[in-house]
C-alpha atoms as a PDB file:
ATOM      1  CA  MET A   1     126.185 108.412 117.011  1.00  0.00           C
ATOM      2  CA  PRO A   2     125.438 106.839 120.441  1.00  0.00           C
ATOM      3  CA  ALA A   3     126.633 103.472 121.475  1.00  0.00           C
ATOM      4  CA  THR A   4     124.114 100.933 120.540  1.00  0.00           C
ATOM      5  CA  LYS A   5     122.674  98.194 122.702  1.00  0.00           C
ATOM      6  CA  PRO A   6     122.124  94.523 121.710  1.00  0.00           C
ATOM      7  CA  GLY A   7     118.521  93.640 120.913  1.00  0.00           C
ATOM      8  CA  PRO A   8     116.691  90.838 122.730  1.00  0.00           C
ATOM      9  CA  SER A   9     117.641  88.164 120.114  1.00  0.00           C
ATOM     10  CA  SER A  10     121.274  89.259 119.762  1.00  0.00           C
ATOM     11  CA  SER A  11     122.335  85.741 120.452  1.00  0.00           C
ATOM     12  CA  ALA A  12     120.583  84.359 117.325  1.00  0.00           C
ATOM     13  CA  PRO A  13     122.891  82.346 115.090  1.00  0.00           C
ATOM     14  CA  ARG A  14     123.728  83.645 111.674  1.00  0.00           C
ATOM     15  CA  ARG A  15     122.419  81.562 108.754  1.00  0.00           C
ATOM     16  CA  PRO A  16     122.487  81.953 104.945  1.00  0.00           C
ATOM     17  CA  LEU A  17     119.853  84.052 103.168  1.00  0.00           C
ATOM     18  CA  PRO A  18     117.066  81.855 101.665  1.00  0.00           C
ATOM     19  CA  SER A  19     116.325  81.514  97.925  1.00  0.00           C
ATOM     20  CA  GLY A  20     113.178  80.391  96.082  1.00  0.00           C
ATOM     21  CA  SER A  21     109.767  81.645  94.816  1.00  0.00           C
ATOM     22  CA  PRO A  22     108.235  84.625  96.627  1.00  0.00           C
ATOM     23  CA  GLY A  23     105.336  82.409  97.786  1.00  0.00           C
ATOM     24  CA  LYS A  24     107.783  80.026  99.498  1.00  0.00           C
ATOM     25  CA  LEU A  25     109.928  82.855 100.933  1.00  0.00           C
ATOM     26  CA  MET A  26     107.050  84.723 102.633  1.00  0.00           C
ATOM     27  CA  SER A  27     107.007  82.454 105.677  1.00  0.00           C
ATOM     28  CA  GLU A  28     110.766  82.719 106.099  1.00  0.00           C
ATOM     29  CA  LEU A  29     110.913  86.429 105.549  1.00  0.00           C
ATOM     30  CA  GLY A  30     108.133  87.009 108.101  1.00  0.00           C
ATOM     31  CA  ARG A  31     110.416  85.708 110.814  1.00  0.00           C
ATOM     32  CA  ARG A  32     113.461  87.309 112.282  1.00  0.00           C
ATOM     33  CA  GLY A  33     116.493  87.395 109.957  1.00  0.00           C
ATOM     34  CA  PRO A  34     119.971  85.970 110.333  1.00  0.00           C
ATOM     35  CA  TYR A  35     121.682  89.023 111.853  1.00  0.00           C
ATOM     36  CA  ARG A  36     122.126  90.092 115.498  1.00  0.00           C
ATOM     37  CA  VAL A  37     120.639  93.506 116.113  1.00  0.00           C
ATOM     38  CA  LEU A  38     121.801  96.648 117.867  1.00  0.00           C
ATOM     39  CA  ARG A  39     119.663  99.661 118.844  1.00  0.00           C
ATOM     40  CA  GLY A  40     120.695 103.282 119.205  1.00  0.00           C
ATOM     41  CA  ASP A  41     119.242 106.781 119.602  1.00  0.00           C
ATOM     42  CA  LEU A  42     119.577 109.568 117.133  1.00  0.00           C
ATOM     43  CA  GLY A  43     119.391 112.395 119.809  1.00  0.00           C
ATOM     44  CA  ILE A  44     123.102 112.742 120.048  1.00  0.00           C
ATOM     45  CA  VAL A  45     123.281 114.036 116.399  1.00  0.00           C
ATOM     46  CA  GLY A  46     120.393 116.424 116.955  1.00  0.00           C
ATOM     47  CA  MET A  47     117.549 114.316 115.481  1.00  0.00           C
ATOM     48  CA  ARG A  48     114.835 112.614 117.416  1.00  0.00           C
ATOM     49  CA  GLY A  49     114.448 108.983 116.465  1.00  0.00           C
ATOM     50  CA  GLN A  50     115.830 105.471 116.576  1.00  0.00           C
ATOM     51  CA  VAL A  51     118.348 103.478 114.672  1.00  0.00           C
ATOM     52  CA  PHE A  52     118.551  99.693 114.433  1.00  0.00           C
ATOM     53  CA  SER A  53     121.374  97.840 112.771  1.00  0.00           C
ATOM     54  CA  PRO A  54     123.209  94.475 112.396  1.00  0.00           C
ATOM     55  CA  ASP A  55     125.822  94.283 115.117  1.00  0.00           C
ATOM     56  CA  SER A  56     128.692  94.415 112.576  1.00  0.00           C
ATOM     57  CA  GLY A  57     129.308  94.767 108.868  1.00  0.00           C
ATOM     58  CA  ARG A  58     130.885  97.068 106.371  1.00  0.00           C
ATOM     59  CA  ARG A  59     128.946  98.965 103.638  1.00  0.00           C
ATOM     60  CA  LEU A  60     125.648  97.590 104.617  1.00  0.00           C
ATOM     61  CA  PRO A  61     122.434  98.690 102.944  1.00  0.00           C
ATOM     62  CA  ALA A  62     120.297 101.174 104.771  1.00  0.00           C
ATOM     63  CA  ILE A  63     116.625 102.312 104.905  1.00  0.00           C
ATOM     64  CA  ALA A  64     114.771 105.203 106.534  1.00  0.00           C
ATOM     65  CA  VAL A  65     111.279 104.559 107.813  1.00  0.00           C
ATOM     66  CA  GLY A  66     108.502 107.212 107.920  1.00  0.00           C
ATOM     67  CA  HIS A  67     105.714 106.966 110.582  1.00  0.00           C
ATOM     68  CA  THR A  68     102.050 107.595 110.027  1.00  0.00           C
ATOM     69  CA  TRP A  69     100.154 110.649 111.229  1.00  0.00           C
ATOM     70  CA  MET A  70     100.071 111.074 115.030  1.00  0.00           C
ATOM     71  CA  ALA A  71     102.590 108.279 115.564  1.00  0.00           C
ATOM     72  CA  ASP A  72     106.327 107.958 115.958  1.00  0.00           C
ATOM     73  CA  SER A  73     109.060 105.330 115.730  1.00  0.00           C
ATOM     74  CA  GLN A  74     108.113 103.721 119.021  1.00  0.00           C
ATOM     75  CA  ARG A  75     104.978 102.342 117.273  1.00  0.00           C
ATOM     76  CA  TYR A  76     107.182 100.420 114.763  1.00  0.00           C
ATOM     77  CA  ARG A  77     109.848  98.994 117.073  1.00  0.00           C
ATOM     78  CA  ASP A  78     109.313  95.330 116.010  1.00  0.00           C
ATOM     79  CA  LEU A  79     109.189  96.277 112.369  1.00  0.00           C
ATOM     80  CA  LEU A  80     112.436  98.326 112.558  1.00  0.00           C
ATOM     81  CA  TYR A  81     114.114  95.416 114.429  1.00  0.00           C
ATOM     82  CA  HIS A  82     112.887  93.018 111.748  1.00  0.00           C
ATOM     83  CA  PHE A  83     114.460  94.999 108.930  1.00  0.00           C
ATOM     84  CA  ALA A  84     117.677  95.199 110.825  1.00  0.00           C
ATOM     85  CA  SER A  85     117.684  91.451 111.418  1.00  0.00           C
ATOM     86  CA  TRP A  86     117.744  90.991 107.652  1.00  0.00           C
ATOM     87  CA  GLY A  87     120.881  93.125 107.252  1.00  0.00           C
ATOM     88  CA  PHE A  88     119.577  96.684 106.857  1.00  0.00           C
ATOM     89  CA  VAL A  89     120.733  99.660 108.888  1.00  0.00           C
ATOM     90  CA  THR A  90     117.295 101.076 109.782  1.00  0.00           C
ATOM     91  CA  VAL A  91     116.720 104.616 110.880  1.00  0.00           C
ATOM     92  CA  ALA A  92     113.406 106.228 111.866  1.00  0.00           C
ATOM     93  CA  PRO A  93     113.083 109.973 112.587  1.00  0.00           C
ATOM     94  CA  ASP A  94     110.437 111.084 115.105  1.00  0.00           C
ATOM     95  CA  ALA A  95     109.899 114.654 113.979  1.00  0.00           C
ATOM     96  CA  ASN A  96     106.546 115.640 112.380  1.00  0.00           C
ATOM     97  CA  SER A  97     104.636 113.357 114.609  1.00  0.00           C
ATOM     98  CA  GLY A  98     102.158 115.913 115.888  1.00  0.00           C
ATOM     99  CA  PHE A  99      98.776 117.026 114.709  1.00  0.00           C
ATOM    100  CA  PHE A 100     100.157 119.654 112.266  1.00  0.00           C
ATOM    101  CA  ALA A 101     102.753 117.338 110.767  1.00  0.00           C
ATOM    102  CA  SER A 102     104.287 118.275 107.380  1.00  0.00           C
ATOM    103  CA  ASP A 103     104.667 115.583 104.723  1.00  0.00           C
ATOM    104  CA  ILE A 104     107.472 117.733 103.181  1.00  0.00           C
ATOM    105  CA  GLY A 105     109.016 118.141 106.543  1.00  0.00           C
ATOM    106  CA  LEU A 106     109.075 114.361 107.202  1.00  0.00           C
ATOM    107  CA  ALA A 107     110.350 113.702 103.737  1.00  0.00           C
ATOM    108  CA  ALA A 108     113.258 116.009 104.457  1.00  0.00           C
ATOM    109  CA  ASP A 109     113.870 114.288 107.759  1.00  0.00           C
ATOM    110  CA  LEU A 110     114.002 110.872 105.978  1.00  0.00           C
ATOM    111  CA  ARG A 111     116.646 112.209 103.614  1.00  0.00           C
ATOM    112  CA  ALA A 112     118.647 113.696 106.557  1.00  0.00           C
ATOM    113  CA  ALA A 113     118.440 110.401 108.459  1.00  0.00           C
ATOM    114  CA  LEU A 114     119.784 108.479 105.498  1.00  0.00           C
ATOM    115  CA  ASP A 115     122.553 111.045 105.100  1.00  0.00           C
ATOM    116  CA  ILE A 116     123.522 110.713 108.782  1.00  0.00           C
ATOM    117  CA  VAL A 117     123.807 106.919 108.792  1.00  0.00           C
ATOM    118  CA  SER A 118     125.608 106.999 105.495  1.00  0.00           C
ATOM    119  CA  HIS A 119     128.533 109.060 106.914  1.00  0.00           C
ATOM    120  CA  VAL A 120     128.641 108.155 110.632  1.00  0.00           C
ATOM    121  CA  PRO A 121     130.038 104.822 111.849  1.00  0.00           C
ATOM    122  CA  LEU A 122     127.633 102.839 114.074  1.00  0.00           C
ATOM    123  CA  GLY A 123     128.072 100.259 116.821  1.00  0.00           C
ATOM    124  CA  HIS A 124     131.383 101.629 118.105  1.00  0.00           C
ATOM    125  CA  GLY A 125     132.721 101.759 114.571  1.00  0.00           C
ATOM    126  CA  ALA A 126     131.916  98.162 113.630  1.00  0.00           C
ATOM    127  CA  VAL A 127     129.069  99.143 111.249  1.00  0.00           C
ATOM    128  CA  THR A 128     129.177 101.350 108.183  1.00  0.00           C
ATOM    129  CA  VAL A 129     126.679 102.046 105.428  1.00  0.00           C
ATOM    130  CA  ASP A 130     127.106 101.715 101.687  1.00  0.00           C
ATOM    131  CA  PRO A 131     125.732 105.166 100.270  1.00  0.00           C
ATOM    132  CA  ASP A 132     125.004 103.432  97.037  1.00  0.00           C
ATOM    133  CA  ARG A 133     122.491 101.101  98.714  1.00  0.00           C
ATOM    134  CA  LEU A 134     119.726 103.281 100.158  1.00  0.00           C
ATOM    135  CA  GLY A 135     115.990 102.858 100.458  1.00  0.00           C
ATOM    136  CA  LEU A 136     112.919 104.266 101.981  1.00  0.00           C
ATOM    137  CA  VAL A 137     109.910 102.736 103.732  1.00  0.00           C
ATOM    138  CA  GLY A 138     106.786 104.441 104.942  1.00  0.00           C
ATOM    139  CA  HIS A 139     103.374 103.793 106.394  1.00  0.00           C
ATOM    140  CA  GLY A 140     100.202 105.880 105.953  1.00  0.00           C
ATOM    141  CA  PHE A 141     101.210 109.655 106.056  1.00  0.00           C
ATOM    142  CA  GLY A 142     104.841 108.399 106.182  1.00  0.00           C
ATOM    143  CA  ALA A 143     104.397 106.330 103.021  1.00  0.00           C
ATOM    144  CA  SER A 144     103.471 109.506 101.084  1.00  0.00           C
ATOM    145  CA  ALA A 145     106.405 111.329 102.775  1.00  0.00           C
ATOM    146  CA  ALA A 146     108.763 108.424 101.597  1.00  0.00           C
ATOM    147  CA  VAL A 147     107.553 108.991  98.025  1.00  0.00           C
ATOM    148  CA  LEU A 148     108.191 112.741  98.325  1.00  0.00           C
ATOM    149  CA  ALA A 149     111.593 111.990  99.786  1.00  0.00           C
ATOM    150  CA  ALA A 150     112.335 109.742  96.772  1.00  0.00           C
ATOM    151  CA  SER A 151     111.462 112.320  94.212  1.00  0.00           C
ATOM    152  CA  ASP A 152     114.075 113.980  92.116  1.00  0.00           C
ATOM    153  CA  GLN A 153     113.795 117.420  93.619  1.00  0.00           C
ATOM    154  CA  ALA A 154     115.415 119.402  96.533  1.00  0.00           C
ATOM    155  CA  LEU A 155     113.472 119.480  99.784  1.00  0.00           C
ATOM    156  CA  ARG A 156     114.366 122.038 102.457  1.00  0.00           C
ATOM    157  CA  GLY A 157     118.017 122.034 101.396  1.00  0.00           C
ATOM    158  CA  HIS A 158     118.295 118.337 101.208  1.00  0.00           C
ATOM    159  CA  ARG A 159     119.268 116.949  97.769  1.00  0.00           C
ATOM    160  CA  ALA A 160     117.525 113.943  96.242  1.00  0.00           C
ATOM    161  CA  PRO A 161     119.337 110.717  97.317  1.00  0.00           C
ATOM    162  CA  GLU A 162     120.183 107.893  94.965  1.00  0.00           C
ATOM    163  CA  LEU A 163     117.886 105.116  96.044  1.00  0.00           C
ATOM    164  CA  GLY A 164     117.482 101.460  95.255  1.00  0.00           C
ATOM    165  CA  GLY A 165     113.758 101.106  96.242  1.00  0.00           C
ATOM    166  CA  VAL A 166     110.817 102.557  98.020  1.00  0.00           C
ATOM    167  CA  VAL A 167     108.122 100.683  99.985  1.00  0.00           C
ATOM    168  CA  ALA A 168     104.776 102.503 100.706  1.00  0.00           C
ATOM    169  CA  ALA A 169     102.408 100.688 103.000  1.00  0.00           C
ATOM    170  CA  PHE A 170      98.845 101.988 103.108  1.00  0.00           C
ATOM    171  CA  PRO A 171      99.646 105.477 101.697  1.00  0.00           C
ATOM    172  CA  ALA A 172      97.406 108.281 102.606  1.00  0.00           C
ATOM    173  CA  PRO A 173      96.603 111.526 100.763  1.00  0.00           C
ATOM    174  CA  THR A 174      98.687 114.507 102.116  1.00  0.00           C
ATOM    175  CA  THR A 175      99.164 117.685 100.018  1.00  0.00           C
ATOM    176  CA  SER A 176      98.881 118.644  96.434  1.00  0.00           C
ATOM    177  CA  ALA A 177     102.688 118.287  96.011  1.00  0.00           C
ATOM    178  CA  LEU A 178     102.533 114.466  96.355  1.00  0.00           C
ATOM    179  CA  LEU A 179     101.406 113.230  92.949  1.00  0.00           C
ATOM    180  CA  PRO A 180     103.616 115.617  90.865  1.00  0.00           C
ATOM    181  CA  ALA A 181     106.497 114.501  93.105  1.00  0.00           C
ATOM    182  CA  ALA A 182     105.614 110.860  92.614  1.00  0.00           C
ATOM    183  CA  ALA A 183     106.162 111.326  88.839  1.00  0.00           C
ATOM    184  CA  LEU A 184     109.735 112.419  89.554  1.00  0.00           C
ATOM    185  CA  VAL A 185     110.698 109.233  91.421  1.00  0.00           C
ATOM    186  CA  ARG A 186     113.417 107.166  89.708  1.00  0.00           C
ATOM    187  CA  ALA A 187     113.667 104.219  92.191  1.00  0.00           C
ATOM    188  CA  PRO A 188     111.418 101.167  91.846  1.00  0.00           C
ATOM    189  CA  GLY A 189     108.494 101.022  94.227  1.00  0.00           C
ATOM    190  CA  LEU A 190     106.293  98.641  96.118  1.00  0.00           C
ATOM    191  CA  ILE A 191     102.854 100.018  97.166  1.00  0.00           C
ATOM    192  CA  ILE A 192     100.727  97.900  99.547  1.00  0.00           C
ATOM    193  CA  ALA A 193      96.964  98.661 100.334  1.00  0.00           C
ATOM    194  CA  GLY A 194      93.907  97.114 101.501  1.00  0.00           C
ATOM    195  CA  ALA A 195      91.929  95.257  98.783  1.00  0.00           C
ATOM    196  CA  GLY A 196      88.914  97.642  99.106  1.00  0.00           C
ATOM    197  CA  GLU A 197      90.932 100.801  99.778  1.00  0.00           C
ATOM    198  CA  LEU A 198      92.763 101.647  96.645  1.00  0.00           C
ATOM    199  CA  ASP A 199      91.303 105.188  96.183  1.00  0.00           C
ATOM    200  CA  THR A 200      89.310 106.645  99.067  1.00  0.00           C
ATOM    201  CA  MET A 201      89.156 109.755 101.146  1.00  0.00           C
ATOM    202  CA  ASP A 202      91.930 108.464 103.342  1.00  0.00           C
ATOM    203  CA  ALA A 203      93.792 106.064 100.980  1.00  0.00           C
ATOM    204  CA  ASN A 204      95.429 106.922  97.615  1.00  0.00           C
ATOM    205  CA  ALA A 205      97.322 103.777  96.656  1.00  0.00           C
ATOM    206  CA  LEU A 206      95.993 103.585  93.097  1.00  0.00           C
ATOM    207  CA  PRO A 207      96.484 107.159  92.036  1.00  0.00           C
ATOM    208  CA  LEU A 208      99.913 107.200  93.639  1.00  0.00           C
ATOM    209  CA  ALA A 209     100.927 104.017  91.793  1.00  0.00           C
ATOM    210  CA  GLN A 210      99.522 105.377  88.500  1.00  0.00           C
ATOM    211  CA  ALA A 211     101.475 108.678  88.976  1.00  0.00           C
ATOM    212  CA  TYR A 212     104.722 106.874  90.017  1.00  0.00           C
ATOM    213  CA  GLY A 213     107.656 107.701  87.710  1.00  0.00           C
ATOM    214  CA  ALA A 214     109.542 104.403  87.898  1.00  0.00           C
ATOM    215  CA  ASP A 215     108.644 100.705  87.835  1.00  0.00           C
ATOM    216  CA  VAL A 216     106.102 100.163  90.643  1.00  0.00           C
ATOM    217  CA  VAL A 217     104.077  97.175  91.942  1.00  0.00           C
ATOM    218  CA  LEU A 218     100.729  97.711  93.670  1.00  0.00           C
ATOM    219  CA  ARG A 219      99.793  94.770  95.901  1.00  0.00           C
ATOM    220  CA  THR A 220      96.702  94.370  98.031  1.00  0.00           C
ATOM    221  CA  VAL A 221      96.209  92.491 101.279  1.00  0.00           C
ATOM    222  CA  PRO A 222      92.936  90.490 101.681  1.00  0.00           C
ATOM    223  CA  ARG A 223      92.044  92.036 105.078  1.00  0.00           C
ATOM    224  CA  GLY A 224      93.423  94.527 107.539  1.00  0.00           C
ATOM    225  CA  ALA A 225      93.335  98.298 108.096  1.00  0.00           C
ATOM    226  CA  PRO A 226      96.257 100.798 108.199  1.00  0.00           C
ATOM    227  CA  ARG A 227      96.017 101.270 112.072  1.00  0.00           C
ATOM    228  CA  ASP A 228      96.496  97.463 112.477  1.00  0.00           C
ATOM    229  CA  LEU A 229     100.127  97.871 111.613  1.00  0.00           C
ATOM    230  CA  LEU A 230     100.811 100.160 114.653  1.00  0.00           C
ATOM    231  CA  GLU A 231     102.356  98.554 117.724  1.00  0.00           C
ATOM    232  CA  ARG A 232     101.631  99.224 121.405  1.00  0.00           C
ATOM    233  CA  ARG A 233     104.063  98.936 124.195  1.00  0.00           C
ATOM    234  CA  THR A 234     102.219  97.024 126.953  1.00  0.00           C
ATOM    235  CA  ILE A 235     103.050  94.151 129.442  1.00  0.00           C
ATOM    236  CA  LYS A 236     102.148  91.782 126.679  1.00  0.00           C
ATOM    237  CA  SER A 237     105.052  93.081 124.601  1.00  0.00           C
ATOM    238  CA  PHE A 238     107.389  91.028 126.734  1.00  0.00           C
ATOM    239  CA  VAL A 239     105.766  87.897 125.525  1.00  0.00           C
ATOM    240  CA  GLY A 240     105.895  88.941 121.829  1.00  0.00           C
ATOM    241  CA  MET A 241     102.325  90.474 121.549  1.00  0.00           C
ATOM    242  CA  ASN A 242     102.767  94.052 120.399  1.00  0.00           C
ATOM    243  CA  GLY A 243      99.201  94.892 119.905  1.00  0.00           C
ATOM    244  CA  SER A 244      99.294  94.994 116.083  1.00  0.00           C
ATOM    245  CA  ASP A 245      97.429  92.608 113.785  1.00  0.00           C
ATOM    246  CA  ARG A 246      99.929  89.703 113.727  1.00  0.00           C
ATOM    247  CA  ALA A 247      98.829  88.367 110.308  1.00  0.00           C
ATOM    248  CA  LEU A 248      98.973  91.761 108.662  1.00  0.00           C
ATOM    249  CA  HIS A 249     102.261  92.610 110.273  1.00  0.00           C
ATOM    250  CA  ALA A 250     103.852  89.386 109.113  1.00  0.00           C
ATOM    251  CA  MET A 251     102.567  89.993 105.455  1.00  0.00           C
ATOM    252  CA  ILE A 252     103.879  93.584 105.336  1.00  0.00           C
ATOM    253  CA  ARG A 253     107.263  92.768 106.789  1.00  0.00           C
ATOM    254  CA  ALA A 254     107.768  89.720 104.633  1.00  0.00           C
ATOM    255  CA  ALA A 255     106.829  91.456 101.321  1.00  0.00           C
ATOM    256  CA  GLY A 256     108.674  94.601 102.250  1.00  0.00           C
ATOM    257  CA  THR A 257     111.811  92.736 103.277  1.00  0.00           C
ATOM    258  CA  GLY A 258     111.806  90.635 100.066  1.00  0.00           C
ATOM    259  CA  PHE A 259     111.386  93.732  97.895  1.00  0.00           C
ATOM    260  CA  LEU A 260     114.182  95.661  99.756  1.00  0.00           C
ATOM    261  CA  LEU A 261     116.611  92.660  99.572  1.00  0.00           C
ATOM    262  CA  HIS A 262     116.172  92.692  95.877  1.00  0.00           C
ATOM    263  CA  SER A 263     115.991  96.360  95.016  1.00  0.00           C
ATOM    264  CA  VAL A 264     118.243  97.944  97.681  1.00  0.00           C
ATOM    265  CA  ALA A 265     120.576  95.166  99.008  1.00  0.00           C
ATOM    266  CA  GLY A 266     120.877  93.602  95.495  1.00  0.00           C
ATOM    267  CA  GLU A 267     120.538  90.052  96.865  1.00  0.00           C
ATOM    268  CA  LYS A 268     119.879  87.397  94.228  1.00  0.00           C
ATOM    269  CA  GLY A 269     116.821  85.202  94.352  1.00  0.00           C
ATOM    270  CA  PHE A 270     114.324  87.837  95.458  1.00  0.00           C
ATOM    271  CA  GLY A 271     113.453  89.399  92.104  1.00  0.00           C
ATOM    272  CA  GLY A 272     109.945  87.917  92.236  1.00  0.00           C
ATOM    273  CA  PHE A 273     108.990  90.407  94.964  1.00  0.00           C
ATOM    274  CA  ALA A 274     109.281  93.161  92.343  1.00  0.00           C
ATOM    275  CA  ASP A 275     107.356  91.293  89.722  1.00  0.00           C
ATOM    276  CA  ALA A 276     104.041  92.936  88.936  1.00  0.00           C
ATOM    277  CA  ASP A 277     102.612  89.861  87.098  1.00  0.00           C
ATOM    278  CA  GLY A 278     102.020  87.553  90.058  1.00  0.00           C
ATOM    279  CA  ALA A 279     100.800  87.202  93.632  1.00  0.00           C
ATOM    280  CA  VAL A 280     103.255  87.148  96.569  1.00  0.00           C
ATOM    281  CA  GLY A 281     101.733  84.887  99.149  1.00  0.00           C
ATOM    282  CA  LYS A 282      98.309  86.272 100.009  1.00  0.00           C
ATOM    283  CA  LEU A 283      99.138  89.620  98.393  1.00  0.00           C
ATOM    284  CA  SER A 284      97.631  90.174  95.002  1.00  0.00           C
ATOM    285  CA  ALA A 285      98.956  92.249  92.240  1.00  0.00           C
ATOM    286  CA  VAL A 286      96.822  95.000  90.743  1.00  0.00           C
ATOM    287  CA  ASP A 287      96.817  95.731  87.071  1.00  0.00           C
ATOM    288  CA  LEU A 288      97.314  99.560  86.860  1.00  0.00           C
ATOM    289  CA  THR A 289      95.885  99.740  83.429  1.00  0.00           C
ATOM    290  CA  ASP A 290      92.703  97.921  84.392  1.00  0.00           C
ATOM    291  CA  PRO A 291      92.220  98.288  88.181  1.00  0.00           C
ATOM    292  CA  PRO A 292      89.183  96.824  90.055  1.00  0.00           C
ATOM    293  CA  VAL A 293      86.163  99.049  90.597  1.00  0.00           C
ATOM    294  CA  GLN A 294      85.538  99.882  94.213  1.00  0.00           C
ATOM    295  CA  ALA A 295      82.203  98.491  95.598  1.00  0.00           C
ATOM    296  CA  VAL A 296      81.666 101.640  97.676  1.00  0.00           C
ATOM    297  CA  ASP A 297      82.265 105.319  96.679  1.00  0.00           C
ATOM    298  CA  ALA A 298      84.937 107.264  98.566  1.00  0.00           C
ATOM    299  CA  VAL A 299      82.527 109.284 100.769  1.00  0.00           C
ATOM    300  CA  SER A 300      80.431 106.247 101.751  1.00  0.00           C
ATOM    301  CA  HIS A 301      83.616 104.360 102.542  1.00  0.00           C
ATOM    302  CA  LEU A 302      84.720 107.119 104.900  1.00  0.00           C
ATOM    303  CA  LEU A 303      81.353 106.941 106.664  1.00  0.00           C
ATOM    304  CA  GLY A 304      81.828 103.270 107.230  1.00  0.00           C
ATOM    305  CA  ALA A 305      79.526 101.853 104.584  1.00  0.00           C
ATOM    306  CA  LYS A 306      80.143  98.214 103.517  1.00  0.00           C
ATOM    307  CA  PRO A 307      79.639  96.680 100.038  1.00  0.00           C
ATOM    308  CA  ARG A 308      76.135  95.221  99.641  1.00  0.00           C
ATOM    309  CA  LYS A 309      76.042  91.490  99.565  1.00  0.00           C
ATOM    310  CA  ARG A 310      74.530  90.043  96.481  1.00  0.00           C
ATOM    311  CA  ARG A 311      71.587  87.737  96.966  1.00  0.00           C
ATOM    312  CA  LEU A 312      71.361  84.525  95.000  1.00  0.00           C
ATOM    313  CA  LYS A 313      68.207  84.213  92.942  1.00  0.00           C
ATOM    314  CA  LYS A 314      66.181  81.112  93.613  1.00  0.00           C
ATOM    315  CA  ARG A 315      65.355  78.976  90.642  1.00  0.00           C
END
């Protein structure tokens, strides 16, 4: 593993983890966490990608993050940094980022990435990972790959890992292997989608949640599209503007961090993020036994149609 470099906020003071209701914690979890962050490259171990980690710590929790279609880890740098600042060794493989990307291939890469950081010391030996505290995160195409990676089946020679939790943001349909694999997942899951995009031609959050084999929470954001989560490296990046939708980015990283702190890291006080009965900030929970009816059918939604506004009758 290569030597890692301090991130831009490596001088941030450490502070205790917060506690309280999920609604109150969303604002805190949307900001940088208490840990200093190091960044490294996976190329030295034969895998393209990045790894972010706290600057020191033994037996830390770790997560692997899957990118969406036609993207790579560079489009998630701030998100990866954010998870590391909350105590997670965060690894993101860059393979399967082209036009003919394979969901099973990316799922196998996610497993391989977790295996690498679980057995190789990081940060000049100052950081090690607890192999019993592992999780997966994915966005879009990578969200579905994360679910495949979490399934209890072998993938291209990689055995199923023991996981604490899975976060799937704006999952997208991939291949016919996805839903049967979802039924074989044994780790609790958090699925996040747009309020009007639960089951469309390019979004499958609802069927994925209904097929999921373990406890799962499906939450919706009030506004925002999957591509709004992607970051862009521009001159504005130096002043904290990464090109993604700032409100959406904050909601996803806060809800995801809270869920991972509970399910993967085992931190007390974050159990509400895995509770399917209530809202978390502006994210609403969906009742999987009685989901909302989409106002626009799947084909019309793909063509850009909007729900018709109801006109109030004059009396």
